[in-house]
Amino acid sequence: MTDVPVREMRNHTAQLIQRVRDGEDVTITSNGVAVATLVPITGRRHASFSKGELVLALSLQADSGLTADLAELAGDTTDDLDPIQ
């Protein structure tokens, strides 16, 4: 992982994004303190799921009581959820 100061990110955004596209993880620093990490997005991990897809995927792993709770609580999509955990 490479540390990059905010100033360099601002001045060389396109090159920095290309490095991330090429697979490099980049930590952004402000006054020498890490504040964010840029990582490449891979696979469907960050894709949106419909309510049905989410309930189905979770129900394969959950007990029947939790499955019912998830079906009741799930919204139409997961678009509003933070994709980076």
GROMACS .gro file of C-alpha atoms in nm:
model
   85
    1MET     CA    1   0.000   0.000   0.000
    2THR     CA    2   0.125   0.345  -0.091
    3ASP     CA    3   0.073   0.666   0.109
    4VAL     CA    4  -0.022   0.973  -0.096
    5PRO     CA    5  -0.066   1.323   0.049
    6VAL     CA    6  -0.392   1.507  -0.022
    7ARG     CA    7  -0.201   1.764  -0.228
    8GLU     CA    8  -0.065   1.494  -0.460
    9MET     CA    9  -0.413   1.343  -0.491
   10ARG     CA   10  -0.552   1.683  -0.590
   11ASN     CA   11  -0.274   1.755  -0.840
   12HIS     CA   12  -0.254   1.406  -0.996
   13THR     CA   13  -0.604   1.261  -0.962
   14ALA     CA   14  -0.613   1.083  -1.300
   15GLN     CA   15  -0.278   0.911  -1.243
   16LEU     CA   16  -0.380   0.809  -0.893
   17ILE     CA   17  -0.708   0.660  -1.015
   18GLN     CA   18  -0.518   0.468  -1.283
   19ARG     CA   19  -0.289   0.319  -1.017
   20VAL     CA   20  -0.594   0.202  -0.823
   21ARG     CA   21  -0.748   0.059  -1.143
   22ASP     CA   22  -0.424  -0.132  -1.190
   23GLY     CA   23  -0.478  -0.298  -0.852
   24GLU     CA   24  -0.282  -0.078  -0.612
   25ASP     CA   25  -0.428   0.018  -0.272
   26VAL     CA   26  -0.353   0.383  -0.194
   27THR     CA   27  -0.381   0.551   0.146
   28ILE     CA   28  -0.455   0.925   0.138
   29THR     CA   29  -0.283   1.125   0.412
   30SER     CA   30  -0.343   1.472   0.553
   31ASN     CA   31  -0.055   1.620   0.748
   32GLY     CA   32   0.098   1.272   0.760
   33VAL     CA   33  -0.214   1.109   0.908
   34ALA     CA   34  -0.401   0.842   0.710
   35VAL     CA   35  -0.757   0.960   0.637
   36ALA     CA   36  -0.881   0.733   0.357
   37THR     CA   37  -0.789   0.431   0.149
   38LEU     CA   38  -0.860   0.395  -0.222
   39VAL     CA   39  -0.896   0.033  -0.332
   40PRO     CA   40  -1.007  -0.122  -0.660
   41ILE     CA   41  -1.367  -0.240  -0.679
   42THR     CA   42  -1.390  -0.602  -0.789
   43GLY     CA   43  -1.672  -0.842  -0.862
   44ARG     CA   44  -2.033  -0.794  -0.758
   45ARG     CA   45  -1.946  -0.710  -0.399
   46HIS     CA   46  -2.059  -0.348  -0.446
   47ALA     CA   47  -2.353  -0.410  -0.677
   48SER     CA   48  -2.711  -0.340  -0.578
   49PHE     CA   49  -2.944  -0.624  -0.492
   50SER     CA   50  -3.319  -0.630  -0.521
   51LYS     CA   51  -3.516  -0.708  -0.207
   52GLY     CA   52  -3.585  -1.060  -0.336
   53GLU     CA   53  -3.218  -1.129  -0.412
   54LEU     CA   54  -3.112  -1.009  -0.069
   55VAL     CA   55  -3.375  -1.209   0.116
   56LEU     CA   56  -3.292  -1.522  -0.087
   57ALA     CA   57  -2.918  -1.491  -0.030
   58LEU     CA   58  -2.959  -1.433   0.343
   59SER     CA   59  -3.228  -1.694   0.388
   60LEU     CA   60  -2.992  -1.964   0.265
   61GLN     CA   61  -2.776  -1.888   0.569
   62ALA     CA   62  -3.028  -1.777   0.831
   63ASP     CA   63  -3.260  -1.962   1.067
   64SER     CA   64  -3.631  -1.945   0.986
   65GLY     CA   65  -3.709  -1.676   1.246
   66LEU     CA   66  -3.434  -1.449   1.120
   67THR     CA   67  -3.538  -1.515   0.761
   68ALA     CA   68  -3.889  -1.388   0.838
   69ASP     CA   69  -3.751  -1.082   1.016
   70LEU     CA   70  -3.521  -1.004   0.723
   71ALA     CA   71  -3.805  -1.037   0.474
   72GLU     CA   72  -4.011  -0.793   0.680
   73LEU     CA   73  -3.730  -0.539   0.734
   74ALA     CA   74  -3.566  -0.541   0.390
   75GLY     CA   75  -3.637  -0.242   0.169
   76ASP     CA   76  -3.676  -0.257  -0.208
   77THR     CA   77  -3.299  -0.230  -0.266
   78THR     CA   78  -2.975  -0.199  -0.073
   79ASP     CA   79  -2.871   0.117  -0.263
   80ASP     CA   80  -2.872   0.322   0.057
   81LEU     CA   81  -2.627   0.091   0.237
   82ASP     CA   82  -2.257   0.176   0.262
   83PRO     CA   83  -2.084  -0.073   0.025
   84ILE     CA   84  -1.748  -0.052   0.199
   85GLN     CA   85  -1.725  -0.228   0.530
   0.00000   0.00000   0.00000
